[in-house]
């Protein structure tokens, strides 16, 4: 089965309308949308991008601090962390955390080989 490449605005609209009208029947939705779309792809697209409960604005400083605090407590359990941040998805939380780490690594390349970096603990 060929892989799906992208979502069109029309398919996003169809997906959102179907979920809001009939509920999250992902297999049925995939058949309506077509284009080699699976139920799992529909579920992920809706939960991470189209759900009206999602806050798409930039993370606040308080949310960022909470992500760091919860990461120290729970590790990379992104769904658990996102559940503590209303309106945020596990994908948003994970991407924020790894983007910050990537930027920090670029700014301080010597840190790559430090023991604390390898062990995942801040210096």
PDB file of N, CA and C in Angstrom, residues 28-98:
ATOM      1  N   UNK A  28     -14.064   3.997   9.652  1.00  0.00           N
ATOM      2  CA  UNK A  28     -15.089   4.547   8.761  1.00  0.00           C
ATOM      3  C   UNK A  28     -14.620   5.862   8.139  1.00  0.00           C
ATOM      4  N   UNK A  29     -13.998   6.681   8.957  1.00  0.00           N
ATOM      5  CA  UNK A  29     -13.501   7.968   8.468  1.00  0.00           C
ATOM      6  C   UNK A  29     -12.459   7.744   7.375  1.00  0.00           C
ATOM      7  N   UNK A  30     -11.556   6.791   7.587  1.00  0.00           N
ATOM      8  CA  UNK A  30     -10.504   6.508   6.603  1.00  0.00           C
ATOM      9  C   UNK A  30     -11.116   6.107   5.264  1.00  0.00           C
ATOM     10  N   UNK A  31     -12.175   5.305   5.300  1.00  0.00           N
ATOM     11  CA  UNK A  31     -12.820   4.888   4.054  1.00  0.00           C
ATOM     12  C   UNK A  31     -13.471   6.080   3.344  1.00  0.00           C
ATOM     13  N   UNK A  32     -14.060   6.998   4.104  1.00  0.00           N
ATOM     14  CA  UNK A  32     -14.695   8.177   3.507  1.00  0.00           C
ATOM     15  C   UNK A  32     -13.639   9.080   2.860  1.00  0.00           C
ATOM     16  N   UNK A  33     -12.534   9.282   3.550  1.00  0.00           N
ATOM     17  CA  UNK A  33     -11.483  10.171   3.043  1.00  0.00           C
ATOM     18  C   UNK A  33     -10.749   9.544   1.866  1.00  0.00           C
ATOM     19  N   UNK A  34     -10.528   8.223   1.926  1.00  0.00           N
ATOM     20  CA  UNK A  34      -9.848   7.528   0.833  1.00  0.00           C
ATOM     21  C   UNK A  34      -8.375   7.884   0.757  1.00  0.00           C
ATOM     22  N   UNK A  35      -7.815   7.841  -0.446  1.00  0.00           N
ATOM     23  CA  UNK A  35      -6.424   8.236  -0.694  1.00  0.00           C
ATOM     24  C   UNK A  35      -5.428   7.442   0.157  1.00  0.00           C
ATOM     25  N   UNK A  36      -5.681   6.130   0.327  1.00  0.00           N
ATOM     26  CA  UNK A  36      -4.802   5.242   1.105  1.00  0.00           C
ATOM     27  C   UNK A  36      -4.626   5.673   2.557  1.00  0.00           C
ATOM     28  N   UNK A  37      -5.625   6.331   3.106  1.00  0.00           N
ATOM     29  CA  UNK A  37      -5.565   6.783   4.491  1.00  0.00           C
ATOM     30  C   UNK A  37      -6.026   5.664   5.408  1.00  0.00           C
ATOM     31  N   UNK A  38      -5.295   5.458   6.511  1.00  0.00           N
ATOM     32  CA  UNK A  38      -5.684   4.443   7.489  1.00  0.00           C
ATOM     33  C   UNK A  38      -6.415   5.100   8.656  1.00  0.00           C
ATOM     34  N   UNK A  39      -7.101   4.277   9.425  1.00  0.00           N
ATOM     35  CA  UNK A  39      -7.769   4.772  10.626  1.00  0.00           C
ATOM     36  C   UNK A  39      -6.785   5.382  11.603  1.00  0.00           C
ATOM     37  N   UNK A  40      -5.621   4.764  11.720  1.00  0.00           N
ATOM     38  CA  UNK A  40      -4.596   5.278  12.632  1.00  0.00           C
ATOM     39  C   UNK A  40      -4.134   6.674  12.198  1.00  0.00           C
ATOM     40  N   UNK A  41      -3.950   6.872  10.900  1.00  0.00           N
ATOM     41  CA  UNK A  41      -3.539   8.185  10.405  1.00  0.00           C
ATOM     42  C   UNK A  41      -4.607   9.236  10.698  1.00  0.00           C
ATOM     43  N   UNK A  42      -5.872   8.847  10.535  1.00  0.00           N
ATOM     44  CA  UNK A  42      -6.974   9.774  10.828  1.00  0.00           C
ATOM     45  C   UNK A  42      -6.978  10.145  12.307  1.00  0.00           C
ATOM     46  N   UNK A  43      -6.834   9.146  13.156  1.00  0.00           N
ATOM     47  CA  UNK A  43      -6.816   9.387  14.608  1.00  0.00           C
ATOM     48  C   UNK A  43      -5.672  10.329  14.989  1.00  0.00           C
ATOM     49  N   UNK A  44      -4.476  10.053  14.477  1.00  0.00           N
ATOM     50  CA  UNK A  44      -3.317  10.884  14.816  1.00  0.00           C
ATOM     51  C   UNK A  44      -3.476  12.310  14.284  1.00  0.00           C
ATOM     52  N   UNK A  45      -3.982  12.450  13.070  1.00  0.00           N
ATOM     53  CA  UNK A  45      -4.186  13.784  12.502  1.00  0.00           C
ATOM     54  C   UNK A  45      -5.170  14.578  13.351  1.00  0.00           C
ATOM     55  N   UNK A  46      -6.259  13.933  13.740  1.00  0.00           N
ATOM     56  CA  UNK A  46      -7.270  14.631  14.532  1.00  0.00           C
ATOM     57  C   UNK A  46      -6.745  14.965  15.925  1.00  0.00           C
ATOM     58  N   UNK A  47      -6.177  13.996  16.605  1.00  0.00           N
ATOM     59  CA  UNK A  47      -5.718  14.206  17.988  1.00  0.00           C
ATOM     60  C   UNK A  47      -4.562  15.185  18.102  1.00  0.00           C
ATOM     61  N   UNK A  48      -3.704  15.239  17.101  1.00  0.00           N
ATOM     62  CA  UNK A  48      -2.526  16.101  17.191  1.00  0.00           C
ATOM     63  C   UNK A  48      -2.645  17.435  16.464  1.00  0.00           C
ATOM     64  N   UNK A  49      -3.656  17.583  15.593  1.00  0.00           N
ATOM     65  CA  UNK A  49      -3.711  18.806  14.798  1.00  0.00           C
ATOM     66  C   UNK A  49      -5.089  19.451  14.697  1.00  0.00           C
ATOM     67  N   UNK A  50      -6.156  18.659  14.623  1.00  0.00           N
ATOM     68  CA  UNK A  50      -7.458  19.223  14.272  1.00  0.00           C
ATOM     69  C   UNK A  50      -8.448  19.368  15.422  1.00  0.00           C
ATOM     70  N   UNK A  51      -8.247  18.658  16.503  1.00  0.00           N
ATOM     71  CA  UNK A  51      -9.168  18.727  17.639  1.00  0.00           C
ATOM     72  C   UNK A  51      -9.265  20.178  18.110  1.00  0.00           C
ATOM     73  N   UNK A  52     -10.471  20.672  18.268  1.00  0.00           N
ATOM     74  CA  UNK A  52     -10.673  22.074  18.656  1.00  0.00           C
ATOM     75  C   UNK A  52     -10.197  22.361  20.082  1.00  0.00           C
ATOM     76  N   UNK A  53      -9.951  21.325  20.862  1.00  0.00           N
ATOM     77  CA  UNK A  53      -9.469  21.502  22.239  1.00  0.00           C
ATOM     78  C   UNK A  53      -7.966  21.802  22.291  1.00  0.00           C
ATOM     79  N   UNK A  54      -7.274  21.611  21.184  1.00  0.00           N
ATOM     80  CA  UNK A  54      -5.822  21.816  21.154  1.00  0.00           C
ATOM     81  C   UNK A  54      -5.503  23.306  21.157  1.00  0.00           C
ATOM     82  N   UNK A  55      -4.571  23.674  22.009  1.00  0.00           N
ATOM     83  CA  UNK A  55      -4.060  25.038  22.057  1.00  0.00           C
ATOM     84  C   UNK A  55      -2.861  25.096  21.107  1.00  0.00           C
ATOM     85  N   UNK A  56      -3.007  25.822  20.009  1.00  0.00           N
ATOM     86  CA  UNK A  56      -1.948  25.884  18.997  1.00  0.00           C
ATOM     87  C   UNK A  56      -0.978  27.046  19.219  1.00  0.00           C
ATOM     88  N   UNK A  57      -1.203  27.826  20.255  1.00  0.00           N
ATOM     89  CA  UNK A  57      -0.309  28.955  20.510  1.00  0.00           C
ATOM     90  C   UNK A  57       1.016  28.473  21.091  1.00  0.00           C
ATOM     91  N   UNK A  58       1.985  29.373  21.096  1.00  0.00           N
ATOM     92  CA  UNK A  58       3.304  29.061  21.634  1.00  0.00           C
ATOM     93  C   UNK A  58       3.167  28.698  23.118  1.00  0.00           C
ATOM     94  N   UNK A  59       3.987  27.754  23.572  1.00  0.00           N
ATOM     95  CA  UNK A  59       3.972  27.378  24.987  1.00  0.00           C
ATOM     96  C   UNK A  59       4.349  28.576  25.850  1.00  0.00           C
ATOM     97  N   UNK A  60       3.630  28.756  26.952  1.00  0.00           N
ATOM     98  CA  UNK A  60       3.972  29.832  27.876  1.00  0.00           C
ATOM     99  C   UNK A  60       5.208  29.433  28.676  1.00  0.00           C
ATOM    100  N   UNK A  61       5.817  30.397  29.336  1.00  0.00           N
ATOM    101  CA  UNK A  61       6.974  30.092  30.181  1.00  0.00           C
ATOM    102  C   UNK A  61       6.589  29.141  31.309  1.00  0.00           C
ATOM    103  N   UNK A  62       5.380  29.297  31.843  1.00  0.00           N
ATOM    104  CA  UNK A  62       4.918  28.385  32.894  1.00  0.00           C
ATOM    105  C   UNK A  62       4.772  26.961  32.362  1.00  0.00           C
ATOM    106  N   UNK A  63       4.230  26.825  31.157  1.00  0.00           N
ATOM    107  CA  UNK A  63       4.100  25.500  30.555  1.00  0.00           C
ATOM    108  C   UNK A  63       5.473  24.885  30.291  1.00  0.00           C
ATOM    109  N   UNK A  64       6.401  25.693  29.809  1.00  0.00           N
ATOM    110  CA  UNK A  64       7.747  25.190  29.553  1.00  0.00           C
ATOM    111  C   UNK A  64       8.394  24.690  30.838  1.00  0.00           C
ATOM    112  N   UNK A  65       8.261  25.463  31.905  1.00  0.00           N
ATOM    113  CA  UNK A  65       8.829  25.058  33.197  1.00  0.00           C
ATOM    114  C   UNK A  65       8.171  23.774  33.689  1.00  0.00           C
ATOM    115  N   UNK A  66       6.873  23.655  33.472  1.00  0.00           N
ATOM    116  CA  UNK A  66       6.151  22.455  33.900  1.00  0.00           C
ATOM    117  C   UNK A  66       6.615  21.231  33.110  1.00  0.00           C
ATOM    118  N   UNK A  67       6.895  21.398  31.836  1.00  0.00           N
ATOM    119  CA  UNK A  67       7.405  20.287  31.026  1.00  0.00           C
ATOM    120  C   UNK A  67       8.733  19.799  31.588  1.00  0.00           C
ATOM    121  N   UNK A  68       9.628  20.727  31.901  1.00  0.00           N
ATOM    122  CA  UNK A  68      10.922  20.328  32.480  1.00  0.00           C
ATOM    123  C   UNK A  68      10.729  19.612  33.811  1.00  0.00           C
ATOM    124  N   UNK A  69       9.854  20.156  34.656  1.00  0.00           N
ATOM    125  CA  UNK A  69       9.615  19.545  35.968  1.00  0.00           C
ATOM    126  C   UNK A  69       9.048  18.133  35.815  1.00  0.00           C
ATOM    127  N   UNK A  70       8.069  17.991  34.942  1.00  0.00           N
ATOM    128  CA  UNK A  70       7.443  16.683  34.741  1.00  0.00           C
ATOM    129  C   UNK A  70       8.386  15.703  34.049  1.00  0.00           C
ATOM    130  N   UNK A  71       9.254  16.205  33.181  1.00  0.00           N
ATOM    131  CA  UNK A  71      10.233  15.326  32.543  1.00  0.00           C
ATOM    132  C   UNK A  71      11.186  14.762  33.591  1.00  0.00           C
ATOM    133  N   UNK A  72      11.612  15.585  34.524  1.00  0.00           N
ATOM    134  CA  UNK A  72      12.487  15.108  35.606  1.00  0.00           C
ATOM    135  C   UNK A  72      11.798  14.014  36.417  1.00  0.00           C
ATOM    136  N   UNK A  73      10.496  14.142  36.579  1.00  0.00           N
ATOM    137  CA  UNK A  73       9.732  13.188  37.386  1.00  0.00           C
ATOM    138  C   UNK A  73       9.377  11.916  36.611  1.00  0.00           C
ATOM    139  N   UNK A  74       8.959  12.064  35.351  1.00  0.00           N
ATOM    140  CA  UNK A  74       8.401  10.937  34.593  1.00  0.00           C
ATOM    141  C   UNK A  74       9.254  10.476  33.409  1.00  0.00           C
ATOM    142  N   UNK A  75      10.299  11.210  33.070  1.00  0.00           N
ATOM    143  CA  UNK A  75      11.064  10.855  31.885  1.00  0.00           C
ATOM    144  C   UNK A  75      10.279  11.182  30.629  1.00  0.00           C
ATOM    145  N   UNK A  76      10.468  10.401  29.587  1.00  0.00           N
ATOM    146  CA  UNK A  76       9.862  10.710  28.286  1.00  0.00           C
ATOM    147  C   UNK A  76       8.464  10.116  28.110  1.00  0.00           C
ATOM    148  N   UNK A  77       7.678  10.130  29.136  1.00  0.00           N
ATOM    149  CA  UNK A  77       6.275   9.691  29.043  1.00  0.00           C
ATOM    150  C   UNK A  77       5.441  10.900  28.618  1.00  0.00           C
ATOM    151  N   UNK A  78       5.507  11.196  27.319  1.00  0.00           N
ATOM    152  CA  UNK A  78       4.943  12.435  26.794  1.00  0.00           C
ATOM    153  C   UNK A  78       3.446  12.538  26.995  1.00  0.00           C
ATOM    154  N   UNK A  79       2.711  11.448  26.841  1.00  0.00           N
ATOM    155  CA  UNK A  79       1.257  11.495  27.035  1.00  0.00           C
ATOM    156  C   UNK A  79       0.924  11.838  28.483  1.00  0.00           C
ATOM    157  N   UNK A  80       1.673  11.283  29.410  1.00  0.00           N
ATOM    158  CA  UNK A  80       1.466  11.569  30.829  1.00  0.00           C
ATOM    159  C   UNK A  80       1.758  13.043  31.126  1.00  0.00           C
ATOM    160  N   UNK A  81       2.821  13.561  30.544  1.00  0.00           N
ATOM    161  CA  UNK A  81       3.174  14.970  30.741  1.00  0.00           C
ATOM    162  C   UNK A  81       2.116  15.872  30.110  1.00  0.00           C
ATOM    163  N   UNK A  82       1.703  15.563  28.887  1.00  0.00           N
ATOM    164  CA  UNK A  82       0.705  16.385  28.189  1.00  0.00           C
ATOM    165  C   UNK A  82      -0.629  16.391  28.925  1.00  0.00           C
ATOM    166  N   UNK A  83      -0.954  15.302  29.594  1.00  0.00           N
ATOM    167  CA  UNK A  83      -2.211  15.231  30.347  1.00  0.00           C
ATOM    168  C   UNK A  83      -2.250  16.266  31.470  1.00  0.00           C
ATOM    169  N   UNK A  84      -1.092  16.722  31.912  1.00  0.00           N
ATOM    170  CA  UNK A  84      -1.012  17.734  32.971  1.00  0.00           C
ATOM    171  C   UNK A  84      -1.064  19.161  32.416  1.00  0.00           C
ATOM    172  N   UNK A  85      -1.061  19.283  31.096  1.00  0.00           N
ATOM    173  CA  UNK A  85      -1.071  20.593  30.436  1.00  0.00           C
ATOM    174  C   UNK A  85      -2.313  20.686  29.548  1.00  0.00           C
ATOM    175  N   UNK A  86      -3.417  21.200  30.065  1.00  0.00           N
ATOM    176  CA  UNK A  86      -4.667  21.244  29.297  1.00  0.00           C
ATOM    177  C   UNK A  86      -4.490  21.913  27.936  1.00  0.00           C
ATOM    178  N   UNK A  87      -5.001  21.252  26.914  1.00  0.00           N
ATOM    179  CA  UNK A  87      -4.947  21.797  25.563  1.00  0.00           C
ATOM    180  C   UNK A  87      -3.669  21.493  24.811  1.00  0.00           C
ATOM    181  N   UNK A  88      -2.746  20.794  25.445  1.00  0.00           N
ATOM    182  CA  UNK A  88      -1.485  20.460  24.783  1.00  0.00           C
ATOM    183  C   UNK A  88      -1.444  18.975  24.461  1.00  0.00           C
ATOM    184  N   UNK A  89      -0.829  18.641  23.339  1.00  0.00           N
ATOM    185  CA  UNK A  89      -0.733  17.242  22.929  1.00  0.00           C
ATOM    186  C   UNK A  89       0.641  16.683  23.290  1.00  0.00           C
ATOM    187  N   UNK A  90       0.718  15.369  23.320  1.00  0.00           N
ATOM    188  CA  UNK A  90       2.007  14.730  23.593  1.00  0.00           C
ATOM    189  C   UNK A  90       3.019  15.087  22.501  1.00  0.00           C
ATOM    190  N   UNK A  91       2.555  15.257  21.285  1.00  0.00           N
ATOM    191  CA  UNK A  91       3.433  15.642  20.177  1.00  0.00           C
ATOM    192  C   UNK A  91       4.009  17.045  20.387  1.00  0.00           C
ATOM    193  N   UNK A  92       3.180  17.987  20.824  1.00  0.00           N
ATOM    194  CA  UNK A  92       3.660  19.341  21.098  1.00  0.00           C
ATOM    195  C   UNK A  92       4.718  19.330  22.199  1.00  0.00           C
ATOM    196  N   UNK A  93       4.433  18.576  23.261  1.00  0.00           N
ATOM    197  CA  UNK A  93       5.338  18.512  24.410  1.00  0.00           C
ATOM    198  C   UNK A  93       6.670  17.887  23.999  1.00  0.00           C
ATOM    199  N   UNK A  94       6.598  16.749  23.317  1.00  0.00           N
ATOM    200  CA  UNK A  94       7.816  16.062  22.880  1.00  0.00           C
ATOM    201  C   UNK A  94       8.646  16.939  21.945  1.00  0.00           C
ATOM    202  N   UNK A  95       7.990  17.546  20.962  1.00  0.00           N
ATOM    203  CA  UNK A  95       8.718  18.381  20.008  1.00  0.00           C
ATOM    204  C   UNK A  95       9.370  19.575  20.694  1.00  0.00           C
ATOM    205  N   UNK A  96       8.665  20.191  21.634  1.00  0.00           N
ATOM    206  CA  UNK A  96       9.261  21.305  22.374  1.00  0.00           C
ATOM    207  C   UNK A  96      10.521  20.842  23.094  1.00  0.00           C
ATOM    208  N   UNK A  97      10.416  19.753  23.830  1.00  0.00           N
ATOM    209  CA  UNK A  97      11.543  19.281  24.636  1.00  0.00           C
ATOM    210  C   UNK A  97      12.758  18.970  23.757  1.00  0.00           C
ATOM    211  N   UNK A  98      12.544  18.216  22.692  1.00  0.00           N
ATOM    212  CA  UNK A  98      13.677  17.836  21.847  1.00  0.00           C
ATOM    213  C   UNK A  98      14.234  19.013  21.042  1.00  0.00           C
TER     214      UNK A  98
END
